[in-house]
Tab-separated table of C-alpha atoms in Angstrom:
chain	number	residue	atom	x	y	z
A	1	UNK	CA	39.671	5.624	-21.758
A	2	UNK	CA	40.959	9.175	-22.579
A	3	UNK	CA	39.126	12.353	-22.511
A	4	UNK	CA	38.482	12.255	-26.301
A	5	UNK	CA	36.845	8.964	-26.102
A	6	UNK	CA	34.506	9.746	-22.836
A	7	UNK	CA	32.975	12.217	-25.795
A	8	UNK	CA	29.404	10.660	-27.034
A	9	UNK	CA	27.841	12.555	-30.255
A	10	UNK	CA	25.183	13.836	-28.820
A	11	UNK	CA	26.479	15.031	-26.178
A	12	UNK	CA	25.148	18.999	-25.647
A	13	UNK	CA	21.985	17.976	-27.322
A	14	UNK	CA	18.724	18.740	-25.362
A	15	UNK	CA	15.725	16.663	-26.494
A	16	UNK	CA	12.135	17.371	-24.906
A	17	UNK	CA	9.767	14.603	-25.428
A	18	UNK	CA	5.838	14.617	-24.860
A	19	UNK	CA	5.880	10.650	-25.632
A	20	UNK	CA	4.207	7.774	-24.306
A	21	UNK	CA	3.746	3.592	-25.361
A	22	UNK	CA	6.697	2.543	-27.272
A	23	UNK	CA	7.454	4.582	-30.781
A	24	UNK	CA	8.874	7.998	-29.530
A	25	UNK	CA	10.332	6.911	-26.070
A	26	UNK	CA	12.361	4.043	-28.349
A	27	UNK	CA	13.553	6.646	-30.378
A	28	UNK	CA	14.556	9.101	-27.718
A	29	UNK	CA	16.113	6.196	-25.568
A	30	UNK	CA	18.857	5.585	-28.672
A	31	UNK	CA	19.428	9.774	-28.554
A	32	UNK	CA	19.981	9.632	-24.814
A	33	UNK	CA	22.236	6.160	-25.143
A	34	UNK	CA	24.452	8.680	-27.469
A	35	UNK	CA	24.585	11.498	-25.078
A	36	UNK	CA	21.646	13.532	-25.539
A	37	UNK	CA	19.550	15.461	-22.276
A	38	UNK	CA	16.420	13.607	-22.618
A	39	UNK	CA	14.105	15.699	-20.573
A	40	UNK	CA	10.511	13.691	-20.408
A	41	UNK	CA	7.415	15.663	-20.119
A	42	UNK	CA	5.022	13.526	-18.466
A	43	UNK	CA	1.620	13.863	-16.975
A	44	UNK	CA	1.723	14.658	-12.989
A	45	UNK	CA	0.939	11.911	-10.783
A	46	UNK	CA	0.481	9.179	-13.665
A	47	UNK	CA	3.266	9.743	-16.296
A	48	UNK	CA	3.702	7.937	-19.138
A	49	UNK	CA	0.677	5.434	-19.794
A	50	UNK	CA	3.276	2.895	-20.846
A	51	UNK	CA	4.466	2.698	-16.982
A	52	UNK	CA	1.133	0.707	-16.157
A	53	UNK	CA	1.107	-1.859	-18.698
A	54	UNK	CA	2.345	-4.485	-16.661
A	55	UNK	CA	4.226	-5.143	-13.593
A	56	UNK	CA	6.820	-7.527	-14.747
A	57	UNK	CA	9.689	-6.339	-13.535
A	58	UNK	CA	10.312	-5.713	-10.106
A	59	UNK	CA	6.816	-4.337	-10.230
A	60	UNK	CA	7.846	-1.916	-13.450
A	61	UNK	CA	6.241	-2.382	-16.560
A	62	UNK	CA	8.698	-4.354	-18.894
A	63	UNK	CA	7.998	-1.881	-21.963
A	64	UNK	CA	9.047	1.139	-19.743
A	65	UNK	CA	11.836	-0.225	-18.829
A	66	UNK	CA	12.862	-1.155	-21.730
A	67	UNK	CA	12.433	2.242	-23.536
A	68	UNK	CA	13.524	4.839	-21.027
A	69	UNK	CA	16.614	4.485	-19.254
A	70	UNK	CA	19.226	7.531	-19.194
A	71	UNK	CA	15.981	10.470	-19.261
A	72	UNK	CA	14.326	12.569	-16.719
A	73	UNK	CA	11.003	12.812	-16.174
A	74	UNK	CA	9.471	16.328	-16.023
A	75	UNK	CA	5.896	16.420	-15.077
A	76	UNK	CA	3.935	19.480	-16.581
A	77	UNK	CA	0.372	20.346	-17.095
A	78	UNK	CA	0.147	22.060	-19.933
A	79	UNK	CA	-3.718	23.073	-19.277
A	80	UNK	CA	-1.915	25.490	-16.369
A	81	UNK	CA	-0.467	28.997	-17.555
A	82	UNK	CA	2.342	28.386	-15.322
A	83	UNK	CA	3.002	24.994	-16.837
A	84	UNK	CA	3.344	27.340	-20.517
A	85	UNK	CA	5.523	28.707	-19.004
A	86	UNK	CA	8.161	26.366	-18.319
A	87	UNK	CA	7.665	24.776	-21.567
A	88	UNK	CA	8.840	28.364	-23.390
A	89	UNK	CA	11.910	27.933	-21.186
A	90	UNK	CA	12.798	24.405	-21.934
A	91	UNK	CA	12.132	25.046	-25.837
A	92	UNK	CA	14.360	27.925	-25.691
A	93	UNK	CA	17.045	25.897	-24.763
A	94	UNK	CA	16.164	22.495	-26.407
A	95	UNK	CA	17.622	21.318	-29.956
A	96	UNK	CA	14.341	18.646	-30.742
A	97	UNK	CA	11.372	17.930	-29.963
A	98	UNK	CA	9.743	15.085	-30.051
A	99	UNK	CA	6.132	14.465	-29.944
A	100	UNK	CA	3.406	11.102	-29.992
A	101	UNK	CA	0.456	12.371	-28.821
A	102	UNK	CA	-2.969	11.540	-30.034
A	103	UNK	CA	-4.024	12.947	-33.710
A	104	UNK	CA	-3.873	16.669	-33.289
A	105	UNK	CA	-2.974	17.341	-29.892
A	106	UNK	CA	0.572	18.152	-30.408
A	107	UNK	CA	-1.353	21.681	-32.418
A	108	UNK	CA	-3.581	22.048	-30.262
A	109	UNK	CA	-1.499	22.388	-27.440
A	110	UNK	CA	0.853	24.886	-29.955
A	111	UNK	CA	3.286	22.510	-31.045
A	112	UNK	CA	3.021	22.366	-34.589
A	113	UNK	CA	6.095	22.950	-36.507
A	114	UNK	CA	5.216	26.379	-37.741
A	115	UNK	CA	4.390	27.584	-34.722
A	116	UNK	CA	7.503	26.153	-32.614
A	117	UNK	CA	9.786	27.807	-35.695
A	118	UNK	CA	8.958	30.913	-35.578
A	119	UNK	CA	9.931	30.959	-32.283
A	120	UNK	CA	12.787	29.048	-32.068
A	121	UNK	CA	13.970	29.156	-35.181
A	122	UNK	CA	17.293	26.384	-34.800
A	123	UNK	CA	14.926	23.382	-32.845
A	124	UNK	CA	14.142	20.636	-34.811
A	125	UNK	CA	10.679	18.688	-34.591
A	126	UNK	CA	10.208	15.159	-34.784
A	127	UNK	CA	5.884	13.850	-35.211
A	128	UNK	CA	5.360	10.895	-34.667
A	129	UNK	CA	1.634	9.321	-35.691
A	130	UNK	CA	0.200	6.314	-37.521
A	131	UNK	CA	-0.948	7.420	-40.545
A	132	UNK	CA	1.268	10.868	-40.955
A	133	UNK	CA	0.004	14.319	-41.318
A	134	UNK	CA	-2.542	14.582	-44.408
A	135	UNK	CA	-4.487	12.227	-45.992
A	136	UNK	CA	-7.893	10.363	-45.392
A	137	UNK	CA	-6.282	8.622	-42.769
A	138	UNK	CA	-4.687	11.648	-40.624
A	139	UNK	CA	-6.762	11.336	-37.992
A	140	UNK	CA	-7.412	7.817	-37.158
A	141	UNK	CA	-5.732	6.738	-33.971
A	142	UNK	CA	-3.221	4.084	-34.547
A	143	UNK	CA	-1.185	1.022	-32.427
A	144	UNK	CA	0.764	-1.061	-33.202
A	145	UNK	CA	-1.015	-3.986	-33.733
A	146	UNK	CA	-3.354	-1.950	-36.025
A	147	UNK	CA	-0.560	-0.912	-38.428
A	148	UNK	CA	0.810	-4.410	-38.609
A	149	UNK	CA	-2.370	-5.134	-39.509
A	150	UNK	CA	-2.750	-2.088	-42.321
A	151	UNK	CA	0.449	-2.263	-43.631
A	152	UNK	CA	-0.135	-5.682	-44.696
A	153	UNK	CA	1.893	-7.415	-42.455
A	154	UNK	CA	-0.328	-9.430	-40.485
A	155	UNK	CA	-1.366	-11.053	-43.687
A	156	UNK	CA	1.865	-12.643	-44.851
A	157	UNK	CA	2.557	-13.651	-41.447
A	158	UNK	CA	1.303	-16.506	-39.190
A	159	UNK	CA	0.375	-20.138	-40.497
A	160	UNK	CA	-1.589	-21.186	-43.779
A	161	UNK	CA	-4.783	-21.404	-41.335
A	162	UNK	CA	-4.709	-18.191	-39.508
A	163	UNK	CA	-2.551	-14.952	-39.799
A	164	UNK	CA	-0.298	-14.119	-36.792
A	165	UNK	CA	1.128	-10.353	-35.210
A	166	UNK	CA	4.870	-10.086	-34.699
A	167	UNK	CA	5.952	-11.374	-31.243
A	168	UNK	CA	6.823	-7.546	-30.605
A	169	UNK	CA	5.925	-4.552	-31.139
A	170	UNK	CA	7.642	-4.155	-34.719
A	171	UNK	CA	5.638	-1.227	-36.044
A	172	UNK	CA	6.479	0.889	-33.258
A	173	UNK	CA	9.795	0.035	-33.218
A	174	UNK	CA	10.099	0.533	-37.076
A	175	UNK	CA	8.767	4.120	-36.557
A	176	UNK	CA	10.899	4.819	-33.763
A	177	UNK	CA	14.130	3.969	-35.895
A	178	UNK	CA	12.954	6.096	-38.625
A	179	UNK	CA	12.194	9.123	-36.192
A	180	UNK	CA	16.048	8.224	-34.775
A	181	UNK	CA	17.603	8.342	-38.065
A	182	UNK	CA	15.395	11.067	-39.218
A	183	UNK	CA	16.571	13.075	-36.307
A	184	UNK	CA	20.018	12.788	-36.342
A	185	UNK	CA	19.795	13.819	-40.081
A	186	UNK	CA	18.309	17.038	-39.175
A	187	UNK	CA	21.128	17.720	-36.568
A	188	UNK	CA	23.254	17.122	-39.388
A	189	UNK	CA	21.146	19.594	-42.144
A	190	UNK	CA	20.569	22.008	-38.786
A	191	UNK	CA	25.142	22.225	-39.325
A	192	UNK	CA	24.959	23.703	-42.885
A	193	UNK	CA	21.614	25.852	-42.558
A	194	UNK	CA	21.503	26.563	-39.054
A	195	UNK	CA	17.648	26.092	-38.955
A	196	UNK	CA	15.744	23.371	-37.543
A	197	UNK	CA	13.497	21.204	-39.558
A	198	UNK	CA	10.431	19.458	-39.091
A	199	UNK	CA	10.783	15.038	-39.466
A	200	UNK	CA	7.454	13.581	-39.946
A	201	UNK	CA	7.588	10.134	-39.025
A	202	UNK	CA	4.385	7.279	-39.971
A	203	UNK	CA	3.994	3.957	-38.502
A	204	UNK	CA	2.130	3.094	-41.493
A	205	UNK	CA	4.437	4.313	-44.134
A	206	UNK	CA	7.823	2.701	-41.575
A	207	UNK	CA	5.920	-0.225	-41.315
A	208	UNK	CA	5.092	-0.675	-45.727
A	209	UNK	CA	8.965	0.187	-46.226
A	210	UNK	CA	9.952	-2.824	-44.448
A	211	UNK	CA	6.997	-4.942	-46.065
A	212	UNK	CA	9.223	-4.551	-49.694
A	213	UNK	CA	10.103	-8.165	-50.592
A	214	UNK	CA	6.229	-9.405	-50.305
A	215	UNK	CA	4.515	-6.401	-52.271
A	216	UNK	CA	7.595	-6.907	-54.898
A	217	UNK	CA	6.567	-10.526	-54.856
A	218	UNK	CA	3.328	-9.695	-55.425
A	219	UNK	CA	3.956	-7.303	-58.218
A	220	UNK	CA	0.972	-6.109	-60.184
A	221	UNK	CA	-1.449	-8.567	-59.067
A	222	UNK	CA	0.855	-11.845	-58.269
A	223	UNK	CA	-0.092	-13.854	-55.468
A	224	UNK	CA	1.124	-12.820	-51.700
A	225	UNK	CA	3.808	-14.719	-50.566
A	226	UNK	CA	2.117	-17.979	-48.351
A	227	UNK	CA	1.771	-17.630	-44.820
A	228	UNK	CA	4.107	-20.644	-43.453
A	229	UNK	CA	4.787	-20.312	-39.862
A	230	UNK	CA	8.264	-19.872	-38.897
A	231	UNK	CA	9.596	-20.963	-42.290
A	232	UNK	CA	10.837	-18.778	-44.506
A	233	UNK	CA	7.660	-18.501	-47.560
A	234	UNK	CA	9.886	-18.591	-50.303
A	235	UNK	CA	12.764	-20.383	-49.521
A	236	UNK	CA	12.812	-23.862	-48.607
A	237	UNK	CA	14.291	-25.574	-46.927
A	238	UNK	CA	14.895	-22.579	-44.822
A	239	UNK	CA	12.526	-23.003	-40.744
A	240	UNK	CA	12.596	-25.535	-38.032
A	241	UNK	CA	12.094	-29.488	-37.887
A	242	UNK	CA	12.361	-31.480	-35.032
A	243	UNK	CA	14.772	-33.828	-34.451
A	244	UNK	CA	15.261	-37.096	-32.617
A	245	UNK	CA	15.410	-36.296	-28.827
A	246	UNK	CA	12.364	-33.976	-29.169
A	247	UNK	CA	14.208	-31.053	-30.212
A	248	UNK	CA	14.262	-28.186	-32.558
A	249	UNK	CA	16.586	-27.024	-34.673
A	250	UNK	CA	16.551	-23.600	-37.215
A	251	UNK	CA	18.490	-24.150	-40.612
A	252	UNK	CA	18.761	-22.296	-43.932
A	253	UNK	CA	19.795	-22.939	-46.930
A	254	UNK	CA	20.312	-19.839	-49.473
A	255	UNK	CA	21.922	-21.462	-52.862
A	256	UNK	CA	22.357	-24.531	-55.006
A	257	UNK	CA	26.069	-25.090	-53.240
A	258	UNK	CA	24.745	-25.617	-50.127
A	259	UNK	CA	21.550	-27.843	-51.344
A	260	UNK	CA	23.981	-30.128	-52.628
A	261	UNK	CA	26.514	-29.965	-49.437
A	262	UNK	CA	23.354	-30.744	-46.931
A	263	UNK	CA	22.431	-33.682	-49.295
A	264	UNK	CA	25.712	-35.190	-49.499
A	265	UNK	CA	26.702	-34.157	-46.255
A	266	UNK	CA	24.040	-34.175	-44.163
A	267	UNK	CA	21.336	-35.759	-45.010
A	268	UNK	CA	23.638	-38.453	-46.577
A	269	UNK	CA	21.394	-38.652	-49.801
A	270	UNK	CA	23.384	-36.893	-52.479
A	271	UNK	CA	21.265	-38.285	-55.096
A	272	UNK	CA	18.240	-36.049	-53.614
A	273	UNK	CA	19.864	-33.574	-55.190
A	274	UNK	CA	19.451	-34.435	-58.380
A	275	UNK	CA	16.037	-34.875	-57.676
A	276	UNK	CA	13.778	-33.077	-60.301
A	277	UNK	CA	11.351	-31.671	-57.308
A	278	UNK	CA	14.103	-30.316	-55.723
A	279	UNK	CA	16.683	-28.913	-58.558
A	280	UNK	CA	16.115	-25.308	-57.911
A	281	UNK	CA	14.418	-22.874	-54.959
A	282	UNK	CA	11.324	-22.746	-56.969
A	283	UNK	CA	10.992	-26.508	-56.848
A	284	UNK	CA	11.792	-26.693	-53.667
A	285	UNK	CA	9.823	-24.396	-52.366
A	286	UNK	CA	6.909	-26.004	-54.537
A	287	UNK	CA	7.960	-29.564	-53.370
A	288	UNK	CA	8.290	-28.605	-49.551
A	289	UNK	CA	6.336	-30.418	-47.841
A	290	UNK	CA	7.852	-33.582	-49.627
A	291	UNK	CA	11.162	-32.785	-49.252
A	292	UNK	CA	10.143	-31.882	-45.639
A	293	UNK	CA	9.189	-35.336	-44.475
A	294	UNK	CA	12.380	-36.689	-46.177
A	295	UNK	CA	14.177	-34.171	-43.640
A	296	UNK	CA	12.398	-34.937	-40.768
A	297	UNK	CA	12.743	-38.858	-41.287
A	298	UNK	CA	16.525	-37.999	-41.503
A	299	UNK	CA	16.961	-35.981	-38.180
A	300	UNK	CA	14.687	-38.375	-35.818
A	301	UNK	CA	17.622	-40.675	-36.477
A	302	UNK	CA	19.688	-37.970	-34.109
A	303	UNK	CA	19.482	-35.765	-31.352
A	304	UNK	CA	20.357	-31.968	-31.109
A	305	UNK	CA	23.718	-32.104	-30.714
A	306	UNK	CA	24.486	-34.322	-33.686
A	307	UNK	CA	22.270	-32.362	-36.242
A	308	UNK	CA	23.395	-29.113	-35.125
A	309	UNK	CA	27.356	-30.669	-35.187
A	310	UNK	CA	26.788	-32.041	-38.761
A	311	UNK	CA	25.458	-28.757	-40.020
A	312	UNK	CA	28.509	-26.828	-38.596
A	313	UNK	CA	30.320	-29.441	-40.276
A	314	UNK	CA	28.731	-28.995	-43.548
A	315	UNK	CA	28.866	-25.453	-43.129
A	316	UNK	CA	25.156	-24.513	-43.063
A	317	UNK	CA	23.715	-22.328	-41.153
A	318	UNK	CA	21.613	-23.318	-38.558
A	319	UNK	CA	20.102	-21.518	-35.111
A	320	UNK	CA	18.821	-22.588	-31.923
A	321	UNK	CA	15.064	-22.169	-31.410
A	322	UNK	CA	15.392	-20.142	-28.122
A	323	UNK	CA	13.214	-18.959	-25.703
A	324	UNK	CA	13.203	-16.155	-23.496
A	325	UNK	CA	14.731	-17.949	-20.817
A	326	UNK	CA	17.838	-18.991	-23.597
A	327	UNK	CA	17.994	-15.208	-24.545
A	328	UNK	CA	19.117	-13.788	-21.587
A	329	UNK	CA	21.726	-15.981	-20.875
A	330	UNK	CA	22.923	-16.387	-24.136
A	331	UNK	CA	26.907	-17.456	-24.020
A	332	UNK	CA	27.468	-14.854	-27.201
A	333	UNK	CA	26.191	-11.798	-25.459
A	334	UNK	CA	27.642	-12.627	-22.474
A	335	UNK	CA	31.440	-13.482	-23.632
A	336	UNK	CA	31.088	-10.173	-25.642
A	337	UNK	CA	30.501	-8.089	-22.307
A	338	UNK	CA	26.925	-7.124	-23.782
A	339	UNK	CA	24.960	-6.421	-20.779
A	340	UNK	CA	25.347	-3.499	-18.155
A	341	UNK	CA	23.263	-2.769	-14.917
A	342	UNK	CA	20.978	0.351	-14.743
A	343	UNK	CA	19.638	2.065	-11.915
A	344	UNK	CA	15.692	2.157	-11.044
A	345	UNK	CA	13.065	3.048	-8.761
A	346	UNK	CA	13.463	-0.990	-7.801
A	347	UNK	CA	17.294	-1.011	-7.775
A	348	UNK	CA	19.531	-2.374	-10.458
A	349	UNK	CA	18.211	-4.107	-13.329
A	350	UNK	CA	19.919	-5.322	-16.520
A	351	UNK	CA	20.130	-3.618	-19.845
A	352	UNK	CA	21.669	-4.615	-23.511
A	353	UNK	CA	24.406	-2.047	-24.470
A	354	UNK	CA	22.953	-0.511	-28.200
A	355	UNK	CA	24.072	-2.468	-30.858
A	356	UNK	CA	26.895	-0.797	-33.105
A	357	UNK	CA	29.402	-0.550	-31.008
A	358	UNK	CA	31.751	1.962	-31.556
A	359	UNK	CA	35.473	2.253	-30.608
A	360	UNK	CA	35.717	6.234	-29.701
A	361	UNK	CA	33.002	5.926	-26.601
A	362	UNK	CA	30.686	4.001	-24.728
A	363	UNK	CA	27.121	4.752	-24.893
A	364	UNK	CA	25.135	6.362	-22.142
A	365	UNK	CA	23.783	3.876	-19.801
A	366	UNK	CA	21.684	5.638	-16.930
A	367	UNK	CA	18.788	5.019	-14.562
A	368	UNK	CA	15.468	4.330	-15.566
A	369	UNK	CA	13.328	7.543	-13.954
A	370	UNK	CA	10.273	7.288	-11.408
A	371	UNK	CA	7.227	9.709	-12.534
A	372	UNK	CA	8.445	13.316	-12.250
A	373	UNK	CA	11.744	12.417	-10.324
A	374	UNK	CA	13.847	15.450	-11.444
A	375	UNK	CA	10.935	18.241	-11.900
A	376	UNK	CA	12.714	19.952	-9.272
A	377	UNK	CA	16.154	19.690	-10.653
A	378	UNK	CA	14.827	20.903	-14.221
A	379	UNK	CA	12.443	23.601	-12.650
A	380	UNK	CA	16.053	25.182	-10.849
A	381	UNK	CA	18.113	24.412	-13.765
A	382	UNK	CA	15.571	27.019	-15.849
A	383	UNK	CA	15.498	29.446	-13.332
A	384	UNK	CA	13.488	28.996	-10.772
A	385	UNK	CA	13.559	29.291	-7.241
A	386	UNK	CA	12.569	27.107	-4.307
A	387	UNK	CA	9.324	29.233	-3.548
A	388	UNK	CA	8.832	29.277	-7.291
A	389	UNK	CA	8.936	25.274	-7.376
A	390	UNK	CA	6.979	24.979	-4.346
A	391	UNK	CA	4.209	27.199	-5.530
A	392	UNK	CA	4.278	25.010	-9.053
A	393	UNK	CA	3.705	22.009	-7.275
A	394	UNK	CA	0.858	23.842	-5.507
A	395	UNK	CA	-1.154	24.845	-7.976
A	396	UNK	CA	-0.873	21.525	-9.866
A	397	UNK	CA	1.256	23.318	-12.469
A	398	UNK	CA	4.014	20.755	-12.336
């Protein structure tokens, strides 16, 4: 790899984060997996609460681990003058700033936009909250399960008997790509105006954005789509059935084409699609559970192997029901070199390279930090000497 292509995009970018759980550290790990200086201001002696929330890896908590690699962790309380101090020395320097705290802590502790731009003028600050600044809702605290719930998402989700949550934590992440995007935007404006702007980044309004295709389908008073498990609500036959050796397999079906190819081809029944309850989507869909147990009665016939080689065959697209287990040694992310080992506190551990890949460089892939593991290193880099340090650890500054 040349010199050229060793360049990242963010490289020269300094990013100070007061983050914790999942929505700002996601979005500052993509900045530092580009290049940015993630400096993390933590909370001495505990850090980030997200570091206790389980043990599953090697004794680190899976979410943490997941969410910070490639940042250093600066711990700072900023109840202690001295601890003020530092932070007017690493916003002097910094380009963003990014900030979950509870509702109203971030201006209480004089972060608020206004305040943070008239004194540095070119940095750029990214808030983070559930519910966004204003409103009858500004300060209600907010997680993720919450705002899948109050966006609406909880209700279209799950089976006809009981709503479900996502299997993740989607509303975080769905904030955290906003703040990401929202961010390198504002590096972008920050080129032509040479100011830094303020991103203001909602869960709840992240989290509605993505809910578009069921409040469209429930346009002005229309009912919701149905909760149906993991089959698609609308779209049928598009979810799992079982199949003869006790199996599962994933298919979809998006057009009349390939109705009639998984009849004929298939299913061996091309008459079925000529079938007035299944002649269109709508039908279908209205007709599923039917046209289901004609499905079903077809596939116990065969075992995995033989439905999943007569849908390649046919040319419709089908998925393995995987677990966790099936995920990690997937055969697609491993033949395309996907995974790289990161440092720890607990040694090497594996991580997914970003998606996107992009020809000119490789993204940033370093060590996942212990609680305050480069205070020191930060403290000297900003000026201060070793009694300096010493005396900030001390006084419980740092």
């Amino acid at each position: 790899m040349t010199a050229a292509a060793t360049l990242r995009p963010l490289d020269g970018i300094t990013v100070v984060s007061f983050e914790h759980a999942i929505a700002a550290p996601f979005c500052t790990r993509q900045l530092a997996d580009m290049g940015a200086r993630v400096i993390k201001v933590e909370r001495p002696g505990v850090g980030d609460f997200a570091r206790n929330y389980d043990e599953r890896v090697r004794g680190l908590s899976s979410h943490f681990v997941w969410t910070n690699r490639s940042k250093e962790s600066l711990t700072l309380d900023l109840k202690h003058p001295a601890a003020r101090e530092v932070l007017g020395r690493l916003l002097a320097d910094a380009d963003v700033l990014v900030q979950n705290l509870a509702p109203g802590a971030a201006a209480r502790q004089g972060l608020s936009f206004d305040v943070l731009h008239a004194a540095h003028p070119r940095l750029i600050v990214c808030d983070i909250s559930g519910y966004g600044e204003g409103g009858p809702y500004r300060d209600k605290k907010a997680y993720d399960l919450l705002i899948q719930s109050e966006s609406g998402f909880v209700s279209v989700t799950g089976s006809p008997d009981a709503p479900a949550k996502a299997g993740c934590s989607i509303s975080d992440i769905a904030a955290a790509m906003y703040a990401y995007s929202g961010i390198l935007n504002a590096l972008l404006l920050r080129q032509k105006t040479g100011e830094g702007s303020r991103v203001d980044v909602s869960m709840l309004e992240s989290m509605v954005e993505w809910m578009g295709y069921p409040m469209y389908y429930a346009f002005d008073g229309a009912p919701p789509p149905p909760r149906a498990g993991a089959a698609h609500a609308t779209i049928y036959p598009y979810g799992p059935f079982p199949v003869g050796d006790g199996g599962t397999v994933m298919l979809g079906l998006q057009n009349e084409r390939e109705w009639q190819v998984f009849c004929d081809r298939v299913l061996e029944q091309p008459g079925l699609a000529l079938d007035d309850r299944f002649s269109s989507n709508s039908a279908r869909a209205a007709n599923r559970d039917a046209l289901r147990g004609l499905i079903v009665q077809a596939f116990a016939k065969m075992d995995l192997g033989a439905v999943t080689d007569k849908l390649e065959q046919a040319g419709i697209a089908n998925a393995s029901v995987n677990d966790m287990a099936g995920v990690w040694a997937h055969p697609q992310l491993r033949e395309r070199g996907r995974w790289r080992q990161v440092d720890s506190p607990k040694g090497a551990l594996p991580a997914l390279l970003p998606p996107g890949s992009n020809s000119a460089f490789e993204p940033r892939m370093d060590a996942i930090p212990a609680v305050g593991q480069h205070t020191d290193a930060v403290l000297a880099g900003l000026g201060y000497d070793a009694a300096q340090i010493s005396r900030l650890h001390a006084e419980g500054a740092v």
